[in-house]
């Protein structure tokens, strides 16, 4: 078994009709790291997460988790193997309480097999405490704010006791100190030994918590490296700011700082 | 006013008490009084079979509630399992004679088969049908009910007289009980059906606290998210469908036993209305709640009983021809103003206010 690579993605491709959402992407997620996944809107980030979690089947390529091929496995099998994810468009169980939502994750995830229903609720309480949602535990999940629902997504994934957690824009809509708190939360999860794949548009977060970053654009991987490396890569700057910006900058016509830095 | 109507109204009130999950003491009092009422009813009632029927349709509704209420897959074909359960029990337990080759096994074997056969059928049917959602699932189950009925109409004997279903002439239930014991039998029947109905509610109470139950809720709320959390949605749905079929099948078997004969027709054991009644009952009480079918069964029967009694009142004879119209109107009002059933009023945090109705209308209209 490969000791360093938890997740190996090789030539992953997803076509919707004739449209390629993801084209021939390869990279590894190493055990114990926080890997950032960035790219402009429509770059294919969510599609990649869908393929890893089994909610979308790759058209080509293979995805391996601990040397086991995930292609063709149902989402519930993948979830039980130790892969948890959040949904960018949140999917709370609306008519269940916040605690029940999280308890379901604790019942059926990797750690759920040997848990009774009551033990799962206990675990749910712990997780809610951890993500600071404990005051809402007996409220229906539909009563949460959007930021709260994002945090609930995270809590459900965490309650599964995963080895890797795929976070698809769980911080969208957060402001100021909320972002800092969320970053602390991610670091705390990491300290528990959970590997993280973090999708986020806020560069401050990516630079702040990630050891490595993979950049997608139009479904292709255009860069991989440390946050400092990728943000100085011309292809990445171009993807975010357009060709003209790069050309202007080369001629010294612009004083603006790249927002990526 | 008929005595049974009083029992039903009392039944509604006490079940409402019993369903107070946030007030355990009140709930225990409610359950106790309800138990007492139902134990005394057959000794006081002038027609205990009417009360027996409440439990039969209630038991069938508990079945629908498992798949339609807990899991969110509204079956419109529960009568298929109702009929299958009836046939399973009659073929197993009815005493054979020259006209029909039934097995004449003990009645309890018949009831085991009445749960098992529909559950097995649900396993086979559920595999393809539970891939569909919403309207498509509803229509498919409707189709299943029609197909099952037609199969029973056309199949007389399978495998060289091994298993005979009587084809279009149906099956008679040979009375196992002597005429002299009829009265005692009707008592016994009341209590056994009551025990099964109460047992099914206790089972559902347990279900809603179990991992399996939470898996079903998660599927109802968001199937994709449920799968990602590690729930084997395919098997959970099939499991729920089998349970639903088993409960409804048991109820169908009781209907057959009470009626004495079954025919594979719309006005006998394949009465399409059954598929609707079980839904209406759950709607009345509260879809997806443990006590919903209990409250619903009492309410449904009370409305029927009331309309029946009204016909006898001078000046209200016309109700006879309008019973179904009135009942239909009640259902419409219910779906518009109280789609979550009577339990919604009872469990509303601020107590009862008329605003509940208006809020429901606002929330459910586009
Ligand atoms: N189910 C689908 N059917 C058809 N096209 C799809 C589907 N899912 C995604 N796409 C397309 O694939 C491309 C990649 O979408 P994806 O959601 O993966 O991007 P993303 O990087 O997550 O974007 P964002 O930052 O906006 O979340 C888009 O062009 C999108 O329209
Ligand atoms: Mg996305």
PDB file of N, CA and C in Angstrom, chain B residues 259-336:
ATOM      1  N   UNK B 259     -64.839 -10.981   6.424  1.00  0.00           N
ATOM      2  CA  UNK B 259     -65.818 -11.058   5.335  1.00  0.00           C
ATOM      3  C   UNK B 259     -66.273 -12.483   5.041  1.00  0.00           C
ATOM      4  N   UNK B 260     -65.374 -13.439   5.194  1.00  0.00           N
ATOM      5  CA  UNK B 260     -65.751 -14.820   4.941  1.00  0.00           C
ATOM      6  C   UNK B 260     -65.489 -15.312   3.534  1.00  0.00           C
ATOM      7  N   UNK B 261     -65.307 -14.409   2.589  1.00  0.00           N
ATOM      8  CA  UNK B 261     -64.972 -14.840   1.230  1.00  0.00           C
ATOM      9  C   UNK B 261     -64.161 -13.740   0.559  1.00  0.00           C
ATOM     10  N   UNK B 262     -63.378 -14.122  -0.440  1.00  0.00           N
ATOM     11  CA  UNK B 262     -62.633 -13.104  -1.189  1.00  0.00           C
ATOM     12  C   UNK B 262     -62.761 -13.365  -2.685  1.00  0.00           C
ATOM     13  N   UNK B 263     -62.911 -12.299  -3.425  1.00  0.00           N
ATOM     14  CA  UNK B 263     -62.952 -12.358  -4.887  1.00  0.00           C
ATOM     15  C   UNK B 263     -61.924 -11.380  -5.433  1.00  0.00           C
ATOM     16  N   UNK B 264     -61.326 -11.721  -6.564  1.00  0.00           N
ATOM     17  CA  UNK B 264     -60.286 -10.836  -7.103  1.00  0.00           C
ATOM     18  C   UNK B 264     -60.884  -9.647  -7.853  1.00  0.00           C
ATOM     19  N   UNK B 265     -61.780  -8.922  -7.202  1.00  0.00           N
ATOM     20  CA  UNK B 265     -62.459  -7.831  -7.898  1.00  0.00           C
ATOM     21  C   UNK B 265     -62.334  -6.522  -7.133  1.00  0.00           C
ATOM     22  N   UNK B 266     -62.738  -5.446  -7.818  1.00  0.00           N
ATOM     23  CA  UNK B 266     -62.629  -4.109  -7.234  1.00  0.00           C
ATOM     24  C   UNK B 266     -63.576  -3.944  -6.049  1.00  0.00           C
ATOM     25  N   UNK B 267     -64.699  -4.692  -6.050  1.00  0.00           N
ATOM     26  CA  UNK B 267     -65.607  -4.511  -4.925  1.00  0.00           C
ATOM     27  C   UNK B 267     -65.398  -5.559  -3.834  1.00  0.00           C
ATOM     28  N   UNK B 268     -64.326  -6.333  -3.962  1.00  0.00           N
ATOM     29  CA  UNK B 268     -64.005  -7.269  -2.890  1.00  0.00           C
ATOM     30  C   UNK B 268     -62.614  -6.935  -2.344  1.00  0.00           C
ATOM     31  N   UNK B 269     -61.716  -7.901  -2.362  1.00  0.00           N
ATOM     32  CA  UNK B 269     -60.441  -7.717  -1.664  1.00  0.00           C
ATOM     33  C   UNK B 269     -59.481  -6.820  -2.448  1.00  0.00           C
ATOM     34  N   UNK B 270     -59.774  -6.546  -3.713  1.00  0.00           N
ATOM     35  CA  UNK B 270     -58.928  -5.614  -4.470  1.00  0.00           C
ATOM     36  C   UNK B 270     -59.625  -4.261  -4.662  1.00  0.00           C
ATOM     37  N   UNK B 271     -60.329  -3.837  -3.642  1.00  0.00           N
ATOM     38  CA  UNK B 271     -61.004  -2.545  -3.640  1.00  0.00           C
ATOM     39  C   UNK B 271     -59.975  -1.410  -3.733  1.00  0.00           C
ATOM     40  N   UNK B 272     -59.941  -0.754  -4.891  1.00  0.00           N
ATOM     41  CA  UNK B 272     -58.946   0.291  -5.141  1.00  0.00           C
ATOM     42  C   UNK B 272     -58.999   1.391  -4.084  1.00  0.00           C
ATOM     43  N   UNK B 273     -60.178   1.585  -3.508  1.00  0.00           N
ATOM     44  CA  UNK B 273     -60.317   2.622  -2.480  1.00  0.00           C
ATOM     45  C   UNK B 273     -59.383   2.400  -1.301  1.00  0.00           C
ATOM     46  N   UNK B 274     -59.053   1.133  -1.029  1.00  0.00           N
ATOM     47  CA  UNK B 274     -58.177   0.841   0.106  1.00  0.00           C
ATOM     48  C   UNK B 274     -56.864   1.607  -0.031  1.00  0.00           C
ATOM     49  N   UNK B 275     -56.338   1.633  -1.245  1.00  0.00           N
ATOM     50  CA  UNK B 275     -55.074   2.352  -1.489  1.00  0.00           C
ATOM     51  C   UNK B 275     -55.204   3.823  -1.108  1.00  0.00           C
ATOM     52  N   UNK B 276     -56.406   4.377  -1.340  1.00  0.00           N
ATOM     53  CA  UNK B 276     -56.627   5.784  -1.017  1.00  0.00           C
ATOM     54  C   UNK B 276     -56.914   5.984   0.465  1.00  0.00           C
ATOM     55  N   UNK B 277     -57.731   5.094   1.038  1.00  0.00           N
ATOM     56  CA  UNK B 277     -58.087   5.239   2.457  1.00  0.00           C
ATOM     57  C   UNK B 277     -56.843   5.272   3.337  1.00  0.00           C
ATOM     58  N   UNK B 278     -55.891   4.372   3.048  1.00  0.00           N
ATOM     59  CA  UNK B 278     -54.705   4.339   3.916  1.00  0.00           C
ATOM     60  C   UNK B 278     -53.939   5.652   3.837  1.00  0.00           C
ATOM     61  N   UNK B 279     -53.953   6.281   2.657  1.00  0.00           N
ATOM     62  CA  UNK B 279     -53.268   7.579   2.515  1.00  0.00           C
ATOM     63  C   UNK B 279     -54.036   8.659   3.267  1.00  0.00           C
ATOM     64  N   UNK B 280     -55.375   8.662   3.065  1.00  0.00           N
ATOM     65  CA  UNK B 280     -56.207   9.681   3.713  1.00  0.00           C
ATOM     66  C   UNK B 280     -56.077   9.583   5.233  1.00  0.00           C
ATOM     67  N   UNK B 281     -56.045   8.357   5.731  1.00  0.00           N
ATOM     68  CA  UNK B 281     -55.942   8.170   7.183  1.00  0.00           C
ATOM     69  C   UNK B 281     -54.633   8.744   7.707  1.00  0.00           C
ATOM     70  N   UNK B 282     -53.543   8.487   6.995  1.00  0.00           N
ATOM     71  CA  UNK B 282     -52.256   9.041   7.430  1.00  0.00           C
ATOM     72  C   UNK B 282     -52.256  10.563   7.337  1.00  0.00           C
ATOM     73  N   UNK B 283     -52.891  11.090   6.272  1.00  0.00           N
ATOM     74  CA  UNK B 283     -52.993  12.546   6.133  1.00  0.00           C
ATOM     75  C   UNK B 283     -53.782  13.143   7.287  1.00  0.00           C
ATOM     76  N   UNK B 284     -54.900  12.493   7.620  1.00  0.00           N
ATOM     77  CA  UNK B 284     -55.747  12.968   8.714  1.00  0.00           C
ATOM     78  C   UNK B 284     -54.966  13.063  10.015  1.00  0.00           C
ATOM     79  N   UNK B 285     -54.239  12.005  10.334  1.00  0.00           N
ATOM     80  CA  UNK B 285     -53.548  11.962  11.614  1.00  0.00           C
ATOM     81  C   UNK B 285     -52.245  12.736  11.581  1.00  0.00           C
ATOM     82  N   UNK B 286     -51.457  12.508  10.566  1.00  0.00           N
ATOM     83  CA  UNK B 286     -50.140  13.132  10.458  1.00  0.00           C
ATOM     84  C   UNK B 286     -49.186  12.175   9.765  1.00  0.00           C
ATOM     85  N   UNK B 287     -48.849  12.491   8.511  1.00  0.00           N
ATOM     86  CA  UNK B 287     -47.969  11.616   7.729  1.00  0.00           C
ATOM     87  C   UNK B 287     -46.590  11.541   8.375  1.00  0.00           C
ATOM     88  N   UNK B 288     -46.054  10.350   8.483  1.00  0.00           N
ATOM     89  CA  UNK B 288     -44.696  10.189   8.991  1.00  0.00           C
ATOM     90  C   UNK B 288     -44.562  10.333  10.490  1.00  0.00           C
ATOM     91  N   UNK B 289     -45.678  10.266  11.216  1.00  0.00           N
ATOM     92  CA  UNK B 289     -45.611  10.284  12.671  1.00  0.00           C
ATOM     93  C   UNK B 289     -46.048   8.921  13.197  1.00  0.00           C
ATOM     94  N   UNK B 290     -45.613   8.608  14.420  1.00  0.00           N
ATOM     95  CA  UNK B 290     -45.938   7.297  14.980  1.00  0.00           C
ATOM     96  C   UNK B 290     -47.437   7.168  15.241  1.00  0.00           C
ATOM     97  N   UNK B 291     -48.035   8.205  15.807  1.00  0.00           N
ATOM     98  CA  UNK B 291     -49.439   8.126  16.211  1.00  0.00           C
ATOM     99  C   UNK B 291     -50.397   8.510  15.096  1.00  0.00           C
ATOM    100  N   UNK B 292     -49.871   9.057  14.010  1.00  0.00           N
ATOM    101  CA  UNK B 292     -50.711   9.524  12.905  1.00  0.00           C
ATOM    102  C   UNK B 292     -51.761   8.514  12.449  1.00  0.00           C
ATOM    103  N   UNK B 293     -51.342   7.281  12.108  1.00  0.00           N
ATOM    104  CA  UNK B 293     -52.324   6.298  11.641  1.00  0.00           C
ATOM    105  C   UNK B 293     -53.389   5.983  12.698  1.00  0.00           C
ATOM    106  N   UNK B 294     -53.009   6.012  13.959  1.00  0.00           N
ATOM    107  CA  UNK B 294     -53.952   5.731  15.049  1.00  0.00           C
ATOM    108  C   UNK B 294     -55.031   6.819  15.088  1.00  0.00           C
ATOM    109  N   UNK B 295     -54.575   8.068  15.150  1.00  0.00           N
ATOM    110  CA  UNK B 295     -55.520   9.187  15.173  1.00  0.00           C
ATOM    111  C   UNK B 295     -56.338   9.204  13.892  1.00  0.00           C
ATOM    112  N   UNK B 296     -55.640   8.990  12.767  1.00  0.00           N
ATOM    113  CA  UNK B 296     -56.304   9.012  11.470  1.00  0.00           C
ATOM    114  C   UNK B 296     -57.383   7.952  11.347  1.00  0.00           C
ATOM    115  N   UNK B 297     -57.090   6.747  11.830  1.00  0.00           N
ATOM    116  CA  UNK B 297     -58.066   5.659  11.719  1.00  0.00           C
ATOM    117  C   UNK B 297     -59.329   5.992  12.514  1.00  0.00           C
ATOM    118  N   UNK B 298     -59.144   6.551  13.707  1.00  0.00           N
ATOM    119  CA  UNK B 298     -60.309   6.953  14.507  1.00  0.00           C
ATOM    120  C   UNK B 298     -61.079   8.073  13.823  1.00  0.00           C
ATOM    121  N   UNK B 299     -60.335   9.054  13.323  1.00  0.00           N
ATOM    122  CA  UNK B 299     -60.987  10.215  12.707  1.00  0.00           C
ATOM    123  C   UNK B 299     -61.758   9.813  11.455  1.00  0.00           C
ATOM    124  N   UNK B 300     -61.077   9.042  10.606  1.00  0.00           N
ATOM    125  CA  UNK B 300     -61.703   8.571   9.374  1.00  0.00           C
ATOM    126  C   UNK B 300     -62.995   7.817   9.691  1.00  0.00           C
ATOM    127  N   UNK B 301     -62.909   6.899  10.648  1.00  0.00           N
ATOM    128  CA  UNK B 301     -64.079   6.096  10.987  1.00  0.00           C
ATOM    129  C   UNK B 301     -65.166   6.947  11.621  1.00  0.00           C
ATOM    130  N   UNK B 302     -64.748   7.937  12.421  1.00  0.00           N
ATOM    131  CA  UNK B 302     -65.733   8.801  13.068  1.00  0.00           C
ATOM    132  C   UNK B 302     -66.506   9.598  12.021  1.00  0.00           C
ATOM    133  N   UNK B 303     -65.798  10.088  10.998  1.00  0.00           N
ATOM    134  CA  UNK B 303     -66.477  10.837   9.940  1.00  0.00           C
ATOM    135  C   UNK B 303     -67.485   9.923   9.229  1.00  0.00           C
ATOM    136  N   UNK B 304     -67.040   8.729   8.874  1.00  0.00           N
ATOM    137  CA  UNK B 304     -67.934   7.782   8.202  1.00  0.00           C
ATOM    138  C   UNK B 304     -69.149   7.466   9.077  1.00  0.00           C
ATOM    139  N   UNK B 305     -68.865   7.221  10.357  1.00  0.00           N
ATOM    140  CA  UNK B 305     -69.919   6.855  11.298  1.00  0.00           C
ATOM    141  C   UNK B 305     -70.907   8.012  11.464  1.00  0.00           C
ATOM    142  N   UNK B 306     -70.342   9.218  11.525  1.00  0.00           N
ATOM    143  CA  UNK B 306     -71.181  10.402  11.694  1.00  0.00           C
ATOM    144  C   UNK B 306     -72.092  10.596  10.487  1.00  0.00           C
ATOM    145  N   UNK B 307     -71.509  10.466   9.283  1.00  0.00           N
ATOM    146  CA  UNK B 307     -72.307  10.635   8.074  1.00  0.00           C
ATOM    147  C   UNK B 307     -73.377   9.545   7.993  1.00  0.00           C
ATOM    148  N   UNK B 308     -73.009   8.342   8.437  1.00  0.00           N
ATOM    149  CA  UNK B 308     -73.973   7.234   8.455  1.00  0.00           C
ATOM    150  C   UNK B 308     -75.127   7.532   9.399  1.00  0.00           C
ATOM    151  N   UNK B 309     -74.791   8.038  10.586  1.00  0.00           N
ATOM    152  CA  UNK B 309     -75.814   8.326  11.584  1.00  0.00           C
ATOM    153  C   UNK B 309     -76.708   9.476  11.132  1.00  0.00           C
ATOM    154  N   UNK B 310     -76.093  10.435  10.434  1.00  0.00           N
ATOM    155  CA  UNK B 310     -76.814  11.612   9.977  1.00  0.00           C
ATOM    156  C   UNK B 310     -77.962  11.232   9.043  1.00  0.00           C
ATOM    157  N   UNK B 311     -77.751  10.169   8.264  1.00  0.00           N
ATOM    158  CA  UNK B 311     -78.778   9.739   7.319  1.00  0.00           C
ATOM    159  C   UNK B 311     -80.088   9.403   8.018  1.00  0.00           C
ATOM    160  N   UNK B 312     -79.997   8.943   9.266  1.00  0.00           N
ATOM    161  CA  UNK B 312     -81.188   8.543  10.000  1.00  0.00           C
ATOM    162  C   UNK B 312     -81.964   9.725  10.566  1.00  0.00           C
ATOM    163  N   UNK B 313     -81.302  10.901  10.618  1.00  0.00           N
ATOM    164  CA  UNK B 313     -81.940  12.077  11.189  1.00  0.00           C
ATOM    165  C   UNK B 313     -82.939  12.644  10.178  1.00  0.00           C
ATOM    166  N   UNK B 314     -84.181  12.921  10.601  1.00  0.00           N
ATOM    167  CA  UNK B 314     -85.174  13.456   9.669  1.00  0.00           C
ATOM    168  C   UNK B 314     -84.638  14.710   8.981  1.00  0.00           C
ATOM    169  N   UNK B 315     -84.810  14.760   7.665  1.00  0.00           N
ATOM    170  CA  UNK B 315     -84.328  15.916   6.924  1.00  0.00           C
ATOM    171  C   UNK B 315     -82.920  15.736   6.385  1.00  0.00           C
ATOM    172  N   UNK B 316     -82.224  14.675   6.847  1.00  0.00           N
ATOM    173  CA  UNK B 316     -80.855  14.456   6.389  1.00  0.00           C
ATOM    174  C   UNK B 316     -80.702  13.185   5.551  1.00  0.00           C
ATOM    175  N   UNK B 317     -81.835  12.655   5.085  1.00  0.00           N
ATOM    176  CA  UNK B 317     -81.799  11.431   4.288  1.00  0.00           C
ATOM    177  C   UNK B 317     -80.936  11.570   3.047  1.00  0.00           C
ATOM    178  N   UNK B 318     -80.884  12.804   2.509  1.00  0.00           N
ATOM    179  CA  UNK B 318     -80.097  13.055   1.298  1.00  0.00           C
ATOM    180  C   UNK B 318     -78.614  12.747   1.479  1.00  0.00           C
ATOM    181  N   UNK B 319     -78.142  12.736   2.728  1.00  0.00           N
ATOM    182  CA  UNK B 319     -76.721  12.501   2.987  1.00  0.00           C
ATOM    183  C   UNK B 319     -76.271  11.173   2.401  1.00  0.00           C
ATOM    184  N   UNK B 320     -77.208  10.209   2.379  1.00  0.00           N
ATOM    185  CA  UNK B 320     -76.887   8.880   1.851  1.00  0.00           C
ATOM    186  C   UNK B 320     -76.204   8.973   0.494  1.00  0.00           C
ATOM    187  N   UNK B 321     -76.814   9.784  -0.396  1.00  0.00           N
ATOM    188  CA  UNK B 321     -76.267   9.880  -1.748  1.00  0.00           C
ATOM    189  C   UNK B 321     -75.059  10.799  -1.832  1.00  0.00           C
ATOM    190  N   UNK B 322     -74.847  11.559  -0.788  1.00  0.00           N
ATOM    191  CA  UNK B 322     -73.780  12.568  -0.834  1.00  0.00           C
ATOM    192  C   UNK B 322     -72.596  12.227   0.067  1.00  0.00           C
ATOM    193  N   UNK B 323     -72.649  11.042   0.673  1.00  0.00           N
ATOM    194  CA  UNK B 323     -71.603  10.677   1.629  1.00  0.00           C
ATOM    195  C   UNK B 323     -70.207  10.859   1.046  1.00  0.00           C
ATOM    196  N   UNK B 324     -70.003  10.291  -0.154  1.00  0.00           N
ATOM    197  CA  UNK B 324     -68.665  10.355  -0.738  1.00  0.00           C
ATOM    198  C   UNK B 324     -68.274  11.771  -1.128  1.00  0.00           C
ATOM    199  N   UNK B 325     -69.278  12.572  -1.544  1.00  0.00           N
ATOM    200  CA  UNK B 325     -68.983  13.963  -1.907  1.00  0.00           C
ATOM    201  C   UNK B 325     -68.531  14.726  -0.665  1.00  0.00           C
ATOM    202  N   UNK B 326     -69.276  14.529   0.418  1.00  0.00           N
ATOM    203  CA  UNK B 326     -68.918  15.208   1.664  1.00  0.00           C
ATOM    204  C   UNK B 326     -67.536  14.766   2.125  1.00  0.00           C
ATOM    205  N   UNK B 327     -67.318  13.466   2.037  1.00  0.00           N
ATOM    206  CA  UNK B 327     -66.022  12.947   2.467  1.00  0.00           C
ATOM    207  C   UNK B 327     -64.903  13.522   1.600  1.00  0.00           C
ATOM    208  N   UNK B 328     -65.165  13.585   0.292  1.00  0.00           N
ATOM    209  CA  UNK B 328     -64.178  14.168  -0.623  1.00  0.00           C
ATOM    210  C   UNK B 328     -63.873  15.607  -0.269  1.00  0.00           C
ATOM    211  N   UNK B 329     -64.937  16.356   0.059  1.00  0.00           N
ATOM    212  CA  UNK B 329     -64.751  17.761   0.417  1.00  0.00           C
ATOM    213  C   UNK B 329     -63.890  17.887   1.673  1.00  0.00           C
ATOM    214  N   UNK B 330     -64.132  16.980   2.633  1.00  0.00           N
ATOM    215  CA  UNK B 330     -63.335  17.016   3.862  1.00  0.00           C
ATOM    216  C   UNK B 330     -61.861  16.780   3.548  1.00  0.00           C
ATOM    217  N   UNK B 331     -61.618  15.836   2.640  1.00  0.00           N
ATOM    218  CA  UNK B 331     -60.229  15.545   2.270  1.00  0.00           C
ATOM    219  C   UNK B 331     -59.570  16.761   1.624  1.00  0.00           C
ATOM    220  N   UNK B 332     -60.337  17.442   0.744  1.00  0.00           N
ATOM    221  CA  UNK B 332     -59.782  18.633   0.078  1.00  0.00           C
ATOM    222  C   UNK B 332     -59.428  19.704   1.109  1.00  0.00           C
ATOM    223  N   UNK B 333     -60.378  19.976   2.009  1.00  0.00           N
ATOM    224  CA  UNK B 333     -60.129  20.977   3.050  1.00  0.00           C
ATOM    225  C   UNK B 333     -58.889  20.602   3.864  1.00  0.00           C
ATOM    226  N   UNK B 334     -58.788  19.327   4.143  1.00  0.00           N
ATOM    227  CA  UNK B 334     -57.680  18.834   4.947  1.00  0.00           C
ATOM    228  C   UNK B 334     -56.346  19.094   4.270  1.00  0.00           C
ATOM    229  N   UNK B 335     -56.271  18.730   2.985  1.00  0.00           N
ATOM    230  CA  UNK B 335     -55.000  18.868   2.283  1.00  0.00           C
ATOM    231  C   UNK B 335     -54.612  20.341   2.147  1.00  0.00           C
ATOM    232  N   UNK B 336     -55.630  21.198   2.003  1.00  0.00           N
ATOM    233  CA  UNK B 336     -55.344  22.625   1.846  1.00  0.00           C
ATOM    234  C   UNK B 336     -54.953  23.266   3.184  1.00  0.00           C
TER     235      UNK B 336
END
